[in-house]
Every structure is written in structure tokens, then in C-alpha cells.
Short mmCIF file of C-alpha atoms in Angstrom, two decimals:
data_model
loop_
_atom_site.label_atom_id
_atom_site.label_comp_id
_atom_site.label_asym_id
_atom_site.label_seq_id
_atom_site.Cartn_x
_atom_site.Cartn_y
_atom_site.Cartn_z
CA MET A 1 0.00 0.00 0.00
CA THR A 2 1.40 3.39 -1.00
CA ALA A 3 1.55 6.35 1.35
CA GLU A 4 -1.13 8.11 -0.70
CA GLN A 5 -3.46 5.09 -0.50
CA ALA A 6 -2.88 4.85 3.25
CA LYS A 7 -3.74 8.55 3.63
CA ASN A 8 -6.94 8.18 1.61
CA ARG A 9 -7.94 5.08 3.58
CA SER A 10 -7.29 6.79 6.91
CA SER A 11 -9.66 9.61 5.92
CA VAL A 12 -12.64 7.33 5.26
CA VAL A 13 -13.87 7.11 8.88
CA PRO A 14 -13.57 10.89 9.51
CA MET A 15 -15.44 11.60 6.26
CA VAL A 16 -18.25 9.23 7.26
CA ILE A 17 -18.54 10.97 10.65
CA VAL A 18 -18.57 14.42 9.04
CA ALA A 19 -21.17 13.24 6.51
CA ILE A 20 -23.43 12.14 9.39
CA LEU A 21 -22.99 15.54 11.04
CA PHE A 22 -23.94 17.37 7.84
CA PHE A 23 -27.04 15.20 7.59
CA VAL A 24 -27.92 16.05 11.20
CA LEU A 25 -27.42 19.76 10.47
CA GLY A 26 -29.79 19.53 7.52
CA PHE A 27 -32.34 17.51 9.49
CA ALA A 28 -32.41 20.03 12.36
CA THR A 29 -32.57 22.99 9.96
CA TRP A 30 -35.35 21.81 7.67
CA LEU A 31 -37.46 20.30 10.42
CA ASN A 32 -38.58 23.92 10.88
CA GLY A 33 -40.66 23.65 7.71
CA SER A 34 -42.84 21.03 9.38
CA LEU A 35 -42.79 22.40 12.92
CA MET A 36 -43.89 25.92 11.92
CA PRO A 37 -47.29 25.05 10.36
CA TYR A 38 -47.85 22.34 13.00
CA LEU A 39 -47.46 24.89 15.81
CA LYS A 40 -49.53 27.42 13.86
CA GLN A 41 -52.48 25.05 13.87
CA MET A 42 -51.92 23.70 17.38
CA LEU A 43 -51.48 27.10 19.06
CA THR A 44 -53.72 29.08 16.65
CA LEU A 45 -50.91 31.41 15.57
CA SER A 46 -51.01 34.17 12.97
CA PRO A 47 -48.63 33.84 9.98
CA PHE A 48 -46.38 36.45 11.61
CA GLN A 49 -46.30 34.59 14.93
CA ALA A 50 -45.55 31.34 13.11
CA SER A 51 -42.65 33.01 11.29
CA LEU A 52 -41.06 33.68 14.70
CA VAL A 53 -40.41 29.92 14.95
CA VAL A 54 -37.90 30.21 12.10
CA PHE A 55 -36.71 33.66 13.20
CA SER A 56 -35.68 32.30 16.61
CA PHE A 57 -33.68 29.53 14.96
CA TYR A 58 -31.75 31.65 12.45
CA ILE A 59 -31.23 34.74 14.57
CA ALA A 60 -28.89 32.62 16.71
CA VAL A 61 -26.33 32.85 13.88
CA THR A 62 -26.17 36.62 14.29
CA PHE A 63 -25.28 36.44 17.97
CA THR A 64 -23.30 33.21 18.18
CA ALA A 65 -21.20 32.97 14.99
CA LEU A 66 -18.21 34.91 16.34
CA PRO A 67 -18.51 33.47 19.90
CA SER A 68 -18.55 30.01 18.32
CA ALA A 69 -15.26 30.75 16.58
CA TRP A 70 -13.80 31.88 19.93
CA ILE A 71 -14.97 28.67 21.64
CA ILE A 72 -13.40 26.53 18.94
CA ARG A 73 -10.10 28.37 19.27
CA LYS A 74 -10.20 27.55 22.99
CA VAL A 75 -11.33 23.90 22.97
CA GLY A 76 -10.46 22.72 19.46
CA TYR A 77 -12.58 21.59 16.53
CA LYS A 78 -13.38 18.09 17.78
CA SER A 79 -14.60 19.25 21.20
CA GLY A 80 -16.43 22.11 19.47
CA MET A 81 -18.44 19.58 17.46
CA ALA A 82 -19.31 17.63 20.61
CA LEU A 83 -20.37 20.84 22.39
CA GLY A 84 -22.54 21.80 19.43
CA MET A 85 -24.28 18.42 19.52
CA ALA A 86 -24.70 18.63 23.31
CA THR A 87 -26.32 22.07 22.97
CA MET A 88 -28.71 20.70 20.35
CA MET A 89 -29.51 17.80 22.71
CA LEU A 90 -30.42 20.31 25.45
CA ALA A 91 -32.70 22.08 22.98
CA GLY A 92 -34.40 18.78 22.15
CA LEU A 93 -35.22 18.33 25.84
CA LEU A 94 -36.63 21.88 26.02
CA TYR A 95 -39.30 21.02 23.42
CA ILE A 96 -40.82 18.53 25.89
CA PRO A 97 -41.95 21.05 28.58
CA ALA A 98 -42.86 23.43 25.75
CA ALA A 99 -45.24 20.81 24.36
CA GLN A 100 -46.57 19.77 27.76
CA THR A 101 -47.38 23.36 28.76
CA GLN A 102 -48.24 24.46 25.20
CA THR A 103 -46.18 27.60 25.80
CA PHE A 104 -45.22 29.39 22.59
CA ALA A 105 -42.42 31.40 24.24
CA LEU A 106 -40.76 28.17 25.42
CA PHE A 107 -40.91 26.76 21.88
CA LEU A 108 -39.17 29.92 20.67
CA PHE A 109 -36.49 29.57 23.35
CA ALA A 110 -35.92 25.94 22.34
CA GLN A 111 -35.54 27.10 18.73
CA LEU A 112 -32.98 29.70 19.81
CA VAL A 113 -30.98 27.09 21.72
CA ILE A 114 -30.98 24.57 18.88
CA GLY A 115 -29.94 27.35 16.49
CA THR A 116 -27.05 28.17 18.83
CA GLY A 117 -25.90 24.54 18.90
CA GLN A 118 -26.27 24.27 15.14
CA THR A 119 -24.11 27.38 14.64
CA LEU A 120 -21.37 25.99 16.88
CA LEU A 121 -21.47 22.62 15.13
CA GLN A 122 -21.42 24.21 11.68
CA THR A 123 -18.50 26.48 12.59
CA ALA A 124 -16.53 23.46 13.80
CA VAL A 125 -17.41 20.88 11.15
CA ASN A 126 -17.01 22.92 7.95
CA PRO A 127 -13.16 23.05 8.04
CA TYR A 128 -13.09 19.25 8.15
CA VAL A 129 -14.61 19.05 4.69
CA VAL A 130 -11.45 20.64 3.31
CA LYS A 131 -8.89 19.18 5.72
CA ILE A 132 -9.79 15.47 5.95
CA GLY A 133 -8.87 14.61 2.39
CA PRO A 134 -6.72 15.66 -0.57
CA GLU A 135 -6.96 19.38 -1.30
CA GLU A 136 -7.53 18.79 -5.01
CA THR A 137 -10.79 16.89 -4.29
CA ALA A 138 -12.15 19.32 -1.68
CA ALA A 139 -14.75 20.71 -4.11
CA VAL A 140 -16.18 17.22 -4.61
CA ARG A 141 -16.48 16.71 -0.85
CA ILE A 142 -18.18 20.10 -0.42
CA SER A 143 -20.75 19.17 -3.07
CA ILE A 144 -21.38 15.76 -1.48
CA MET A 145 -21.88 17.33 1.95
CA GLY A 146 -24.26 19.88 0.44
CA ILE A 147 -26.33 17.12 -1.14
CA LEU A 148 -26.43 15.24 2.17
CA ASN A 149 -27.56 18.42 3.96
CA LYS A 150 -30.41 19.03 1.52
CA THR A 151 -31.34 15.33 1.34
CA ALA A 152 -31.90 15.56 5.09
CA GLY A 153 -34.32 18.36 4.24
CA VAL A 154 -36.29 15.88 2.13
CA VAL A 155 -36.26 13.22 4.86
CA ALA A 156 -37.02 15.39 7.93
CA PRO A 157 -40.57 16.46 6.91
CA VAL A 158 -41.43 12.89 5.86
CA VAL A 159 -40.28 11.52 9.23
CA PHE A 160 -42.08 14.28 11.13
CA THR A 161 -45.29 13.68 9.18
CA ALA A 162 -45.11 9.92 9.76
CA LEU A 163 -44.62 10.38 13.52
CA MET A 164 -47.44 12.93 13.76
CA ALA A 165 -49.81 11.00 11.46
CA ASN A 166 -52.41 10.25 14.11
CA SER A 167 -52.57 13.78 15.53
CA PHE A 168 -53.33 15.87 12.44
CA VAL A 169 -56.46 17.95 12.08
CA ALA A 170 -56.51 18.46 8.35
CA SER A 171 -58.74 21.45 7.75
CA PRO A 172 -57.34 24.88 8.67
CA ASP A 173 -60.90 26.20 9.00
CA THR A 174 -61.89 23.72 11.72
CA ALA A 175 -61.75 25.05 15.28
CA LEU A 176 -59.73 22.65 17.42
CA THR A 177 -61.16 21.22 20.61
CA GLY A 178 -59.10 21.12 23.79
CA ALA A 179 -58.65 17.38 23.40
CA GLN A 180 -57.34 17.78 19.84
CA ILE A 181 -54.85 20.44 20.94
CA ASP A 182 -53.66 18.22 23.79
CA GLU A 183 -53.25 15.30 21.36
CA MET A 184 -51.19 17.39 18.94
CA ALA A 185 -49.00 18.65 21.80
CA SER A 186 -48.49 15.21 23.33
CA ALA A 187 -47.46 13.79 19.96
CA LEU A 188 -44.36 16.03 20.03
CA VAL A 189 -42.95 14.63 23.28
CA VAL A 190 -41.66 11.20 22.22
CA PRO A 191 -40.07 12.35 18.90
CA TYR A 192 -38.14 15.18 20.58
CA LEU A 193 -37.12 12.92 23.45
CA GLY A 194 -35.78 10.49 20.87
CA LEU A 195 -34.04 13.32 19.01
CA ALA A 196 -32.37 14.50 22.24
CA ALA A 197 -31.19 10.97 23.04
CA PHE A 198 -29.78 10.52 19.54
CA LEU A 199 -27.96 13.86 19.67
CA GLY A 200 -26.51 13.05 23.08
CA LEU A 201 -25.19 9.69 21.89
CA LEU A 202 -23.78 11.31 18.76
CA ALA A 203 -22.02 13.96 20.86
CA LEU A 204 -20.31 11.22 22.87
CA ALA A 205 -19.46 9.31 19.71
CA VAL A 206 -17.84 12.40 18.18
CA LYS A 207 -15.92 13.19 21.37
CA PHE A 208 -14.38 9.72 21.52
CA SER A 209 -14.15 9.13 17.75
CA PRO A 210 -10.90 8.82 15.77
CA LEU A 211 -11.45 12.25 14.24
CA PRO A 212 -8.06 13.95 13.92
CA GLU A 213 -7.80 17.31 15.67
CA LEU A 214 -7.08 20.25 13.40
CA GLU A 215 -4.47 22.78 14.38
CA LYS A 216 -5.96 25.46 16.61
CA GLU A 217 -5.94 29.03 15.40
CA THR A 218 -4.36 31.53 17.73
CA ALA A 219 -4.74 34.69 15.71
CA ASP A 220 -7.89 36.75 15.92
CA ASN A 221 -9.06 37.05 12.33
CA ASN A 222 -12.17 39.04 13.12
CA ASN A 223 -10.86 42.28 14.61
CA SER A 224 -12.44 45.54 13.56
CA ALA A 225 -9.54 46.64 11.35
CA GLN A 226 -9.69 43.48 9.24
CA ILE A 227 -13.47 43.59 9.03
CA LYS A 228 -13.30 47.21 7.85
CA ALA A 229 -10.64 46.34 5.27
CA ALA A 230 -12.66 43.38 4.00
CA LEU A 231 -15.87 45.37 3.68
CA ALA A 232 -13.98 48.00 1.71
CA ARG A 233 -14.02 45.43 -1.11
CA PRO A 234 -17.37 45.87 -2.92
CA SER A 235 -17.33 42.31 -4.27
CA LEU A 236 -17.23 40.95 -0.71
CA ALA A 237 -19.62 43.44 0.91
CA LEU A 238 -22.17 42.94 -1.86
CA GLY A 239 -21.54 39.19 -1.65
CA VAL A 240 -22.51 39.21 2.04
CA LEU A 241 -25.75 40.99 1.10
CA ALA A 242 -26.30 38.53 -1.74
CA LEU A 243 -26.01 35.60 0.67
CA PHE A 244 -28.26 37.38 3.19
CA VAL A 245 -31.09 37.78 0.67
CA TYR A 246 -30.39 34.31 -0.76
CA VAL A 247 -30.81 32.56 2.60
CA ALA A 248 -33.92 34.69 3.14
CA VAL A 249 -35.57 33.35 -0.04
CA GLU A 250 -34.25 29.83 0.54
CA VAL A 251 -35.90 29.68 3.95
CA ILE A 252 -39.11 31.32 2.71
CA ALA A 253 -39.39 28.67 -0.01
CA GLY A 254 -38.50 25.80 2.31
CA ASP A 255 -40.28 26.74 5.52
CA THR A 256 -43.40 28.73 4.55
CA ILE A 257 -44.67 26.29 1.92
CA GLY A 258 -46.25 24.23 4.71
CA LEU A 259 -48.05 27.27 6.11
CA PHE A 260 -49.40 28.16 2.67
CA ALA A 261 -50.43 24.53 2.07
CA LEU A 262 -52.28 24.56 5.41
CA SER A 263 -54.18 27.69 4.33
CA LEU A 264 -55.21 25.90 1.11
CA GLY A 265 -56.50 22.88 3.04
CA VAL A 266 -53.76 20.43 2.03
CA GLU A 267 -53.99 17.54 4.49
CA ARG A 268 -50.32 16.58 4.93
CA TYR A 269 -49.01 20.12 4.98
CA THR A 270 -45.99 19.17 7.12
CA VAL A 271 -44.41 17.18 4.30
CA MET A 272 -44.36 20.07 1.81
CA THR A 273 -40.81 21.15 2.65
CA SER A 274 -39.65 17.84 1.15
CA TYR A 275 -40.77 19.02 -2.28
CA THR A 276 -38.65 22.18 -2.06
CA MET A 277 -35.64 20.29 -0.73
CA GLY A 278 -36.01 17.64 -3.44
CA CYS A 279 -35.75 20.39 -6.06
CA MET A 280 -32.68 21.77 -4.28
CA VAL A 281 -30.96 18.37 -4.40
CA LEU A 282 -31.71 18.24 -8.13
CA GLY A 283 -30.20 21.71 -8.47
CA TYR A 284 -27.03 20.61 -6.66
CA VAL A 285 -26.64 17.65 -8.99
CA LEU A 286 -27.16 19.85 -12.06
CA GLY A 287 -24.57 22.28 -10.70
CA ILE A 288 -21.99 19.52 -10.31
CA VAL A 289 -22.65 18.34 -13.87
CA LEU A 290 -22.90 21.72 -15.62
CA ILE A 291 -20.38 23.97 -13.80
CA PRO A 292 -17.90 24.82 -15.28
CA ARG A 293 -18.29 22.42 -18.23
CA VAL A 294 -21.36 24.14 -19.67
CA LEU A 295 -22.00 27.20 -17.50
CA SER A 296 -19.67 29.56 -15.68
CA GLN A 297 -20.41 30.36 -12.03
CA GLN A 298 -21.51 33.86 -12.98
CA THR A 299 -23.87 32.61 -15.70
CA ALA A 300 -25.35 29.94 -13.43
CA LEU A 301 -25.97 32.58 -10.76
CA ALA A 302 -27.69 34.88 -13.25
CA VAL A 303 -29.87 32.05 -14.60
CA SER A 304 -30.86 31.11 -11.05
CA ALA A 305 -31.87 34.70 -10.28
CA VAL A 306 -33.95 35.02 -13.45
CA LEU A 307 -35.69 31.71 -12.73
CA GLY A 308 -36.41 32.98 -9.21
CA VAL A 309 -38.00 36.18 -10.56
CA VAL A 310 -40.20 34.23 -12.99
CA LEU A 311 -41.35 31.78 -10.31
CA VAL A 312 -42.13 34.53 -7.78
CA LEU A 313 -44.37 36.26 -10.33
CA ALA A 314 -46.02 32.90 -11.14
CA ILE A 315 -46.70 32.32 -7.42
CA VAL A 316 -48.11 35.77 -6.74
CA LEU A 317 -50.24 35.89 -9.89
CA GLY A 318 -51.12 32.19 -10.01
CA ASP A 319 -54.51 30.53 -9.56
CA THR A 320 -54.59 28.46 -6.35
CA SER A 321 -57.43 26.38 -7.81
CA SER A 322 -55.37 25.24 -10.80
CA TYR A 323 -53.91 21.74 -10.74
CA ALA A 324 -52.68 21.60 -14.36
CA LEU A 325 -48.97 21.53 -13.53
CA ALA A 326 -49.46 19.05 -10.70
CA ASN A 327 -51.50 16.73 -12.88
CA SER A 328 -48.78 16.72 -15.55
CA LEU A 329 -45.82 16.28 -13.17
CA LEU A 330 -46.95 14.47 -10.03
CA VAL A 331 -49.93 12.31 -10.94
CA PRO A 332 -48.13 10.33 -13.71
CA LEU A 333 -45.51 9.46 -11.08
CA GLY A 334 -48.12 8.25 -8.63
CA GLY A 335 -48.09 11.43 -6.57
CA THR A 336 -50.96 13.48 -5.19
CA ALA A 337 -52.07 16.51 -7.16
CA LEU A 338 -51.32 19.85 -5.50
CA PRO A 339 -52.22 23.43 -6.42
CA ASP A 340 -49.81 24.77 -9.05
CA THR A 341 -48.77 27.66 -6.79
CA LEU A 342 -47.37 25.18 -4.26
CA LEU A 343 -45.31 23.51 -6.97
CA TYR A 344 -43.93 26.88 -8.08
CA ILE A 345 -42.75 27.45 -4.50
CA ALA A 346 -41.15 23.99 -4.47
CA ILE A 347 -39.38 24.65 -7.79
CA LEU A 348 -37.80 27.70 -6.17
CA GLY A 349 -35.53 25.09 -4.58
CA LEU A 350 -34.09 24.48 -8.04
CA ALA A 351 -33.51 28.22 -8.53
CA ASN A 352 -31.87 28.54 -5.11
CA ALA A 353 -29.51 25.56 -5.22
CA ILE A 354 -26.66 27.12 -7.21
CA VAL A 355 -26.61 30.50 -5.44
CA TRP A 356 -24.63 29.57 -2.30
CA PRO A 357 -21.77 27.74 -4.09
CA ALA A 358 -21.63 30.40 -6.82
CA VAL A 359 -21.49 33.49 -4.57
CA TRP A 360 -18.70 32.23 -2.29
CA PRO A 361 -15.85 32.06 -4.83
CA LEU A 362 -16.96 35.32 -6.47
CA ALA A 363 -17.05 37.14 -3.12
CA LEU A 364 -13.70 35.79 -1.87
CA SER A 365 -11.81 36.27 -5.12
CA GLY A 366 -8.65 38.36 -4.61
CA LEU A 367 -9.04 38.82 -0.84
CA GLY A 368 -5.70 37.24 -0.04
CA ALA A 369 -4.89 37.61 3.68
CA LEU A 370 -8.44 38.82 4.33
CA THR A 371 -9.98 35.56 3.13
CA SER A 372 -10.71 34.14 6.61
CA THR A 373 -12.35 37.41 7.71
CA GLY A 374 -14.37 37.47 4.51
CA SER A 375 -15.49 33.88 5.14
CA ALA A 376 -16.70 34.77 8.64
CA LEU A 377 -18.70 37.70 7.25
CA LEU A 378 -20.23 35.50 4.55
CA ILE A 379 -21.28 32.92 7.17
CA MET A 380 -23.12 35.69 9.02
CA GLY A 381 -25.22 36.15 5.89
CA ILE A 382 -27.11 33.06 7.09
CA ALA A 383 -28.96 35.48 9.39
CA GLY A 384 -31.09 36.29 6.35
CA GLY A 385 -33.00 33.13 7.19
CA ALA A 386 -34.33 34.87 10.30
CA PHE A 387 -35.75 37.85 8.45
CA GLY A 388 -37.10 36.35 5.20
CA PRO A 389 -40.01 34.45 6.79
CA LEU A 390 -40.54 37.36 9.20
CA PHE A 391 -41.12 39.80 6.33
CA TRP A 392 -43.31 37.21 4.59
CA GLY A 393 -45.33 36.84 7.78
CA LEU A 394 -45.73 40.61 8.13
CA ALA A 395 -46.80 40.94 4.48
CA SER A 396 -49.29 38.07 4.97
CA GLY A 397 -51.09 40.15 7.58
CA THR A 398 -51.78 42.90 5.05
CA GLY A 399 -54.16 42.89 2.10
CA LEU A 400 -51.67 40.77 0.16
CA GLY A 401 -52.53 37.60 2.05
CA GLN A 402 -50.18 34.61 2.21
CA GLN A 403 -50.02 34.16 -1.57
CA GLY A 404 -49.34 37.80 -2.36
CA ALA A 405 -46.77 37.99 0.45
CA TYR A 406 -44.33 35.98 -1.67
CA ILE A 407 -43.68 39.23 -3.54
CA VAL A 408 -41.13 40.05 -0.79
CA MET A 409 -38.79 37.63 -2.59
CA LEU A 410 -38.76 39.66 -5.81
CA PRO A 411 -36.23 42.34 -4.75
CA CYS A 412 -34.03 39.57 -3.30
CA TYR A 413 -33.73 37.77 -6.63
CA LEU A 414 -33.21 41.08 -8.44
CA PHE A 415 -30.28 41.86 -6.13
CA ILE A 416 -28.78 38.41 -6.75
CA LEU A 417 -29.10 39.10 -10.49
CA PHE A 418 -27.33 42.44 -10.03
CA TYR A 419 -24.51 40.70 -8.15
CA ALA A 420 -24.17 38.08 -10.88
CA LEU A 421 -24.02 40.65 -13.68
CA LYS A 422 -22.11 43.52 -12.06
CA GLY A 423 -21.68 43.43 -8.28
CA HIS A 424 -19.01 40.71 -8.16
CA LYS A 425 -16.87 42.64 -10.67
CA MET A 426 -16.76 45.87 -8.66
CA THR A 427 -13.33 46.70 -7.25
CA SER A 428 -14.11 50.14 -5.85
CA TRP A 429 -17.09 52.00 -4.37
CA LYS A 430 -16.31 55.00 -6.56
#
């Protein structure tokens, strides 16, 4: 066995562990798409109140991204992963008293805690994707981890729906009795207890696993001078905004589709996020095949933005009583027909898939010594996921209604288009 073969073989176990962690990250993230409409019906929430479920999860990134980096510098990457999992386990336990008392504020606190643990885990696990194998194949590993993350988004709503199958009250217009509310609340206890137990065991497994420890960073790459210097580069500053609005529309498409389906009377509304995530997985695969063989990163980003604009207009102006698209796409495959507007929201997953991997290299190009600072700023763009559904929820409370509220995505896609065509090329603010 050659030294190179031995190195590749020794990286198999760490890559499997990291792959599991990326799946867990995706599962925890996209479970929100099922939990939000479920709580809306159980607790009789307004669309705005329901959007706070996602807001509480994603706002954690804003406050804990830089502290997470500090913790990892202190304890190391491996212990950082275990701490992230342990924090998520604690959050899983918090959902139990939240369900038993049917207290919305406690659900929001649990969401904040699980978002904190997810941020810590993500900050620790991402460097492993690059470091645990040959540098020349890092892009392949990044793509594989992305597919695993989004595949978890397909699986999570299906699992949630299967576990909650006996507690659904299908019609959104039916007033729930006290017994029905209690049944829906009680149904959450065992799944979240199981989730907490799984996360706790996984935290222990990671702590005592053969994962190699990466070299700790001692320098502070996020001081104010470096941040100021990085933001002086328009391509980076605009890239951070592009990722902010991108995550906003990604989360709107993934997490509000269940709420909209509930308003249209779709029985298994908690599984709808799977449709959006399925389209995102397809988009990832197309990106791997087409970029850069057929499309450049810039062109792929522009095409994604244009597709997003077209789909948003189709959603807002569409007929919720039309099933033509569903009958042509889903029914021949044995699926259940859905209103066309719901399918347009799901197909947004295809438009969104390429944006994240395309913006990163464009935003970091030419940063040199400021690359790590730029990366930290780009990660903070994930906070857009907190505000996208919030704005959608606010717009839903106006005369626009839930369908018309999807218009809030239009300026987001237009900004992504601007970044693809011009913003990433800018070298000066003058």
C-alpha cells in the first residue's frame, strides 16, 4: 500500500462521521418547515407569529457565529463539534416542557438554543470538509456534503409527518377542541425525546471518535480593522448581502410552503418542505454536472436569479385552484395533485440551489490575507433566514394575504441578479 493510499484510507472514517454531522445539520434545519405550520395550527398562531419559529432559529447565527469561533479556538474543533451536539440535545429536551405546557415562548427559546448549537457545530465541522482529504478533491467533498444536507431536508418532513400522522387535524378552518390540541401537543414529546437521546449519543461518539484534531488558530481574524478592510471590497460586501437575501428566499421557499399549504386545506401540509428540498438536491446535482463544463459560475448565478424572478411572479399571480402543472408532473408518477402555486414554491428550490456555491468564490476572489475574515462575514449572511419568513409573515397580515406575500422575494432575486451581472466585478465603491 502506498503512502497516498494509506492517507486516503485513513480519511474514510472521519469523512463518514462528518457526513453524518452534515445530515444532522440539515435535518435540524429543515425540520422547521414542518414544525412551523404544526405549531400554527396547534397554538392558533397568525402567519407572523408562526414566522417567529424560524426567526428564533436563524437569529442565533447573528449572535453566536463569532462566539462560536472563539470557543473553537479555545477547545479545538473536535470538542467544538461535541459541544454543538450537546447544545442541540439540550434544545431537544426543552421542546418537551414546551409541548406539555403548550407555551409558545418556550418553543421559541428551544428554537434559539438549537440554532445556537447548530451554529457551533457548523462552525466546527465545515473546516473538516477541506482538511480530511486531498486538497484537489475538496470541491467534490463540499458538493457531497451539500447534497447530504439538503437530502436531510427531504427526509425530515417525511419523518415528522409519519410520527405525527395520528394527531393531524386536516382542515385549517376547523376550530380545534381542547382534546385535539392536547393530542397534537403530546405527539411532540416522544419524537423530541428520541431526538435528544440521539444527539446526546452522537455527541459522545464524536468526542471519543478517531477524528483527527485540526491545528488550533491563535490569531484573531475578526478584529475591527480586518473587518473594515474586508468590507472596503465591494465584491465581498455585496456578496454578504447577496447571501443574506439568498438565505432569506431559501428559507421562505422551504419553511413557509407548509403554512401556505395549510391555508389551502392540504392535508399533509408538514411534508411540503420535502418538495422544495427535493428540487434543491436536483439543483445541486445539475450544478456539479454543468459547472464549469457548460456554464460559468456567474452565468449559473444569473440564470438562477432570473428563474427565481419568474417563479415569484407565477406564485403571486397564479390561480390556487389550478392543478394543471401538478397533474402533468406528479400524478403520472403516482403522486398526489397539489395546487400549481405550491409547486412553483417547491421549484424555487431548483432556482436557489446554485446561489450559495456560486457566490462564495466570487465574493472571496482576490481577498488574499483577508480571506478568513471574509469567510466569517459570509457565514453571518445566514442570518437572512431569520428575516425572510418574518417579512413574509408581516406581508401576509396585510391585504396581500399569504399568496401575495411571496412578492417580498422579488427584490431579493433582483439583487442576486445584479450581483451576478455587475456586483461581483466591482473593485471600488467609486
